[in-house]
CSV table of C-alpha atoms and ligand atoms in Angstrom, one decimal:
chain,number,residue,atom,x,y,z
A,1,MET,CA,0.0,0.0,0.0
A,2,ASP,CA,1.0,3.6,-0.3
A,3,ALA,CA,1.8,6.2,2.4
A,4,PRO,CA,0.5,5.1,5.9
A,5,SER,CA,-2.5,6.9,7.3
A,6,ASN,CA,-1.7,6.0,10.9
A,7,ALA,CA,-1.3,9.3,12.8
A,8,ASN,CA,0.3,7.6,15.8
A,9,ALA,CA,3.8,7.3,14.3
A,10,THR,CA,5.7,8.8,11.5
A,11,ASP,CA,6.1,5.8,9.2
A,12,ALA,CA,4.6,3.0,11.2
A,13,ARG,CA,1.8,1.1,9.6
A,14,ARG,CA,-1.4,0.0,11.3
A,15,ILE,CA,-2.6,-3.4,10.3
A,16,GLY,CA,-5.7,-5.2,11.5
A,17,LEU,CA,-6.2,-9.0,11.6
A,18,LEU,CA,-9.6,-10.7,11.5
A,19,GLY,CA,-9.4,-14.4,11.8
A,20,GLY,CA,-12.3,-16.8,11.2
A,21,THR,CA,-13.4,-20.0,9.5
A,22,PHE,CA,-15.3,-17.9,6.9
A,23,ASP,CA,-17.5,-21.0,6.1
A,24,PRO,CA,-18.6,-19.0,4.1
A,25,VAL,CA,-17.5,-15.4,4.4
A,26,HIS,CA,-20.6,-13.1,4.6
A,27,ILE,CA,-21.7,-9.5,4.8
A,28,GLY,CA,-21.4,-9.5,8.6
A,29,HIS,CA,-17.7,-10.1,8.4
A,30,LEU,CA,-17.3,-7.7,5.5
A,31,ARG,CA,-19.2,-4.8,6.9
A,32,SER,CA,-17.5,-5.2,10.2
A,33,ALA,CA,-14.1,-5.2,8.5
A,34,VAL,CA,-14.9,-2.1,6.5
A,35,GLU,CA,-16.1,-0.2,9.5
A,36,VAL,CA,-13.1,-1.1,11.6
A,37,ALA,CA,-10.7,-0.3,8.8
A,38,GLU,CA,-12.3,3.1,8.3
A,39,SER,CA,-12.8,4.2,11.9
A,40,LEU,CA,-9.3,3.2,12.9
A,41,GLN,CA,-7.7,4.4,9.6
A,42,LEU,CA,-6.0,1.1,9.1
A,43,ASP,CA,-3.4,0.8,6.4
A,44,GLU,CA,-4.5,-2.7,5.8
A,45,LEU,CA,-7.0,-5.2,7.2
A,46,ARG,CA,-6.3,-8.9,6.7
A,47,LEU,CA,-8.9,-11.6,6.8
A,48,ILE,CA,-7.2,-14.8,7.9
A,49,PRO,CA,-9.1,-18.0,7.2
A,50,SER,CA,-8.2,-20.7,9.7
A,51,ALA,CA,-7.2,-24.2,8.6
A,52,ARG,CA,-8.1,-26.4,11.6
A,53,PRO,CA,-9.6,-24.2,14.2
A,54,PRO,CA,-8.7,-25.7,17.6
A,55,HIS,CA,-11.8,-24.3,19.3
A,56,ARG,CA,-14.6,-25.5,17.1
A,57,ASN,CA,-15.9,-28.1,14.7
A,58,ALA,CA,-14.2,-28.7,11.4
A,59,PRO,CA,-15.4,-26.3,8.6
A,60,GLN,CA,-18.0,-27.8,6.3
A,61,VAL,CA,-16.1,-27.1,3.0
A,62,SER,CA,-12.4,-27.3,2.1
A,63,ALA,CA,-9.8,-24.7,3.0
A,64,GLN,CA,-9.4,-24.0,-0.8
A,65,ASP,CA,-13.1,-23.2,-1.2
A,66,ARG,CA,-13.1,-21.0,1.9
A,67,LEU,CA,-10.1,-19.1,0.7
A,68,ALA,CA,-11.5,-18.8,-2.9
A,69,MET,CA,-14.7,-17.3,-1.5
A,70,VAL,CA,-12.8,-14.7,0.7
A,71,GLU,CA,-10.7,-13.8,-2.3
A,72,LEU,CA,-13.9,-13.3,-4.4
A,73,ALA,CA,-15.5,-11.2,-1.7
A,74,LEU,CA,-12.5,-8.9,-1.4
A,75,VAL,CA,-12.2,-8.1,-5.1
A,76,GLY,CA,-12.1,-4.3,-5.4
A,77,ALA,CA,-12.3,-3.8,-1.6
A,78,ASP,CA,-9.6,-1.3,-0.9
A,79,GLY,CA,-7.5,-2.0,2.1
A,80,LEU,CA,-9.0,-5.4,2.8
A,81,GLN,CA,-6.8,-8.4,2.0
A,82,VAL,CA,-6.7,-12.1,2.6
A,83,ASP,CA,-3.8,-13.7,4.4
A,84,ASP,CA,-3.6,-17.5,3.7
A,85,ARG,CA,-0.7,-18.4,5.9
A,86,GLU,CA,-2.8,-20.5,8.3
A,87,LEU,CA,-4.0,-22.6,5.4
A,88,LYS,CA,-0.4,-23.4,4.4
A,89,ARG,CA,0.5,-24.6,7.8
A,90,ASP,CA,0.2,-28.3,8.6
A,91,LYS,CA,-0.9,-27.7,12.2
A,92,PRO,CA,-3.9,-26.3,14.1
A,93,SER,CA,-4.4,-22.6,13.6
A,94,TYR,CA,-3.0,-21.2,16.8
A,95,THR,CA,-3.2,-17.4,16.8
A,96,ILE,CA,0.1,-17.0,18.6
A,97,ASP,CA,1.9,-18.8,15.7
A,98,THR,CA,0.2,-16.5,13.2
A,99,LEU,CA,1.1,-13.4,15.1
A,100,GLU,CA,4.8,-14.4,15.4
A,101,SER,CA,4.9,-15.2,11.7
A,102,ILE,CA,3.3,-11.9,10.7
A,103,ARG,CA,5.4,-9.9,13.2
A,104,ALA,CA,8.6,-11.3,11.7
A,105,GLU,CA,7.7,-9.7,8.4
A,106,LEU,CA,6.9,-6.2,9.7
A,107,ALA,CA,8.9,-3.2,10.9
A,108,VAL,CA,9.3,-3.1,14.6
A,109,ASP,CA,7.2,0.1,14.8
A,110,ASP,CA,4.3,-1.3,12.8
A,111,GLN,CA,1.1,-1.6,14.9
A,112,LEU,CA,-0.8,-4.9,14.8
A,113,LEU,CA,-4.4,-5.0,15.9
A,114,LEU,CA,-5.9,-8.4,16.6
A,115,ILE,CA,-9.7,-8.0,16.2
A,116,LEU,CA,-11.8,-10.2,18.4
A,117,GLY,CA,-15.5,-10.4,19.1
A,118,TRP,CA,-16.4,-10.2,22.8
A,119,ASP,CA,-17.2,-13.9,22.9
A,120,ALA,CA,-13.8,-14.8,21.4
A,121,PHE,CA,-12.1,-12.4,23.8
A,122,CYS,CA,-13.8,-14.0,26.8
A,123,GLY,CA,-12.5,-17.4,25.6
A,124,LEU,CA,-8.8,-16.2,25.4
A,125,PRO,CA,-7.7,-18.0,28.6
A,126,GLY,CA,-8.2,-21.3,26.7
A,127,TRP,CA,-6.0,-20.3,23.8
A,128,GLN,CA,-2.5,-21.6,23.3
A,129,ARG,CA,0.1,-19.2,25.0
A,130,TRP,CA,-2.6,-16.6,25.3
A,131,ASP,CA,-0.6,-14.6,27.8
A,132,GLU,CA,2.0,-13.9,25.0
A,133,LEU,CA,-0.5,-12.5,22.5
A,134,LEU,CA,0.0,-8.9,23.6
A,135,GLU,CA,3.7,-9.1,23.1
A,136,HIS,CA,3.0,-9.0,19.4
A,137,CYS,CA,-0.2,-7.1,19.0
A,138,HIS,CA,-2.9,-4.9,20.5
A,139,ILE,CA,-6.3,-6.5,20.9
A,140,LEU,CA,-9.3,-4.7,19.6
A,141,VAL,CA,-12.5,-6.1,21.1
A,142,LEU,CA,-15.7,-5.7,19.0
A,143,GLN,CA,-18.4,-5.1,21.5
A,144,ARG,CA,-22.1,-4.9,20.9
A,145,PRO,CA,-23.8,-1.8,22.2
A,146,ASP,CA,-26.4,-3.9,24.0
A,147,ALA,CA,-23.8,-6.3,25.7
A,148,ASP,CA,-23.9,-6.5,29.4
A,149,SER,CA,-21.8,-9.6,30.3
A,150,ASP,CA,-18.8,-9.3,32.6
A,151,ALA,CA,-15.3,-10.5,31.6
A,152,PRO,CA,-14.2,-13.8,33.1
A,153,GLU,CA,-12.2,-13.7,36.3
A,154,ALA,CA,-9.0,-14.8,34.4
A,155,LEU,CA,-9.1,-11.6,32.3
A,156,ARG,CA,-9.9,-9.0,34.9
A,157,ASN,CA,-6.2,-8.3,35.9
A,158,LEU,CA,-5.2,-8.2,32.2
A,159,LEU,CA,-8.0,-5.8,31.4
A,160,ALA,CA,-7.2,-3.6,34.4
A,161,ALA,CA,-3.5,-3.5,33.4
A,162,ARG,CA,-3.8,-3.2,29.6
A,163,SER,CA,-7.1,-1.4,28.7
A,164,VAL,CA,-6.9,2.0,27.2
A,165,ASN,CA,-9.7,4.5,26.7
A,166,GLY,CA,-10.9,3.6,23.2
A,167,PRO,CA,-9.1,2.7,19.9
A,168,SER,CA,-7.7,6.2,19.4
A,169,ALA,CA,-5.6,5.8,22.6
A,170,LEU,CA,-3.8,2.7,21.3
A,171,THR,CA,-0.1,3.6,20.9
A,172,GLY,CA,3.0,1.7,19.9
A,173,PRO,CA,3.2,-1.6,18.1
A,174,SER,CA,1.5,-3.9,20.7
A,175,GLY,CA,0.5,-4.5,24.3
A,176,GLN,CA,-2.9,-2.7,24.9
A,177,ILE,CA,-6.6,-3.6,24.8
A,178,ALA,CA,-9.3,-1.3,23.4
A,179,PHE,CA,-13.0,-1.8,22.9
A,180,ILE,CA,-15.0,-0.6,19.8
A,181,TRP,CA,-18.8,-0.6,19.9
A,182,GLN,CA,-20.4,-1.8,16.8
A,183,THR,CA,-23.9,-3.1,15.9
A,184,PRO,CA,-23.3,-6.3,14.1
A,185,LEU,CA,-25.5,-7.4,11.2
A,186,ALA,CA,-27.7,-10.3,12.3
A,187,VAL,CA,-26.0,-12.8,9.9
A,188,SER,CA,-24.0,-15.9,10.7
A,189,ALA,CA,-22.3,-18.5,8.6
A,190,THR,CA,-24.4,-21.1,10.5
A,191,GLN,CA,-27.6,-19.4,9.3
A,192,ILE,CA,-26.3,-19.3,5.7
A,193,ARG,CA,-25.3,-23.0,5.7
A,194,ALA,CA,-28.7,-23.9,7.0
A,195,LEU,CA,-30.5,-21.9,4.3
A,196,LEU,CA,-28.4,-23.4,1.5
A,197,ALA,CA,-28.8,-27.0,2.9
A,198,SER,CA,-32.6,-26.6,2.8
A,199,GLY,CA,-32.5,-25.2,-0.7
A,200,ARG,CA,-33.4,-21.6,0.3
A,201,SER,CA,-31.7,-18.5,-1.0
A,202,ALA,CA,-28.7,-16.8,0.6
A,203,ARG,CA,-28.9,-13.9,-1.8
A,204,PHE,CA,-27.8,-10.5,-0.3
A,205,LEU,CA,-26.3,-12.3,2.8
A,206,VAL,CA,-23.1,-13.0,0.9
A,207,PRO,CA,-21.6,-11.1,-2.1
A,208,ASP,CA,-23.0,-12.2,-5.4
A,209,ALA,CA,-19.6,-13.6,-6.5
A,210,VAL,CA,-19.5,-15.8,-3.4
A,211,LEU,CA,-23.0,-17.1,-4.0
A,212,ALA,CA,-22.1,-17.8,-7.7
A,213,TYR,CA,-19.0,-19.8,-6.4
A,214,ILE,CA,-21.1,-21.7,-3.9
A,215,HIS,CA,-23.6,-22.7,-6.6
A,216,ALA,CA,-20.9,-23.5,-9.2
A,217,HIS,CA,-19.2,-25.8,-6.8
A,218,GLY,CA,-22.3,-27.3,-5.2
A,219,LEU,CA,-21.2,-26.3,-1.7
A,220,TYR,CA,-23.4,-26.5,1.4
A,221,ARG,CA,-26.0,-28.6,-0.2
A,222,GLY,CA,-25.9,-31.5,2.3
A,223,ALA,CA,-27.0,-31.6,5.9
A,224,ASN,CA,-25.7,-28.7,8.0
B,1,ATP,P1,-20.4,-19.7,12.3
B,1,ATP,O1,-21.8,-19.3,12.3
B,1,ATP,O2,-20.0,-20.9,11.5
B,1,ATP,O3,-19.9,-19.9,13.8
B,1,ATP,P2,-19.6,-17.0,11.9
B,1,ATP,O4,-20.6,-16.4,11.1
B,1,ATP,O5,-19.6,-16.6,13.4
B,1,ATP,O6,-19.5,-18.5,11.7
B,1,ATP,P3,-16.7,-16.9,11.8
B,1,ATP,O7,-15.9,-17.3,10.6
B,1,ATP,O8,-16.6,-17.9,12.9
B,1,ATP,O9,-18.2,-16.6,11.3
B,1,ATP,O10,-16.3,-15.5,12.3
B,1,ATP,C1,-15.1,-14.8,12.1
B,1,ATP,C2,-15.1,-13.5,12.9
B,1,ATP,O11,-16.1,-12.7,12.4
B,1,ATP,C3,-15.4,-13.7,14.4
B,1,ATP,O12,-14.6,-12.8,15.1
B,1,ATP,C4,-16.8,-13.4,14.5
B,1,ATP,O13,-17.1,-12.8,15.8
B,1,ATP,C5,-17.0,-12.3,13.5
B,1,ATP,N1,-18.4,-12.2,13.0
B,1,ATP,C6,-19.1,-13.3,12.6
B,1,ATP,N2,-20.4,-12.9,12.2
B,1,ATP,C7,-20.3,-11.5,12.4
B,1,ATP,C8,-21.3,-10.5,12.1
B,1,ATP,N3,-22.6,-10.8,11.7
B,1,ATP,N4,-21.0,-9.2,12.3
B,1,ATP,C9,-19.7,-8.9,12.8
B,1,ATP,N5,-18.7,-9.8,13.0
B,1,ATP,C10,-19.1,-11.1,12.8
């Protein structure tokens, strides 16, 4: 990309990371990515499809198909990119490994923002080497305006020590936690798979090019 838009540092870049199974990618992911990228003036936001997610059931379609759908969805989407490194790895998709690998390719001043929904954030204590994540990135928690749940006990100290007052207060390459409030679109990949499995339309829930790919390859036709 061209000149950085990050006002925090002279030449540091600001890069957001949004992981997921993307089975399939849908407008909820995409709108959320666009809104975060715009409001935080990211230089780049990478969608990172996971190969073998350690925390959930196996995706219903192949890694190649999920990657192809994300690539189609991002055609012409300025600043949004796909990063396929987890699909090339012959191991479970541990976020800490991905962060180390991405960090090794960046300048030391570059700012990395790991974007997590509130639910995923609350599950952090179950992640591989979770206490090392903030050595490599900031964590940006997508919070719903109507959410009222408390953080689990295991995260209270971390939140007290590392939280800053909103995304604009994030400084430096890593180490802090900020919340951003966003009203998510009521769409999930689970819902889309169920629609397709029962022969109903998923039009307007996924980009048209993604829907065309799904139909051309006969995806999600079976039981959910
Ligand atoms: P599934 O229904 O299969 O669990 P999903 O729709 O939640 O899938 P994932 O690939 O698991 O999609 O999600 C990747 C990331 O996108 C997660 O951080 C998740 O919180 C977020 N996300 C999922 N759906 C939405 C949505 N509608 N709006 C904003 N973010 C979303």
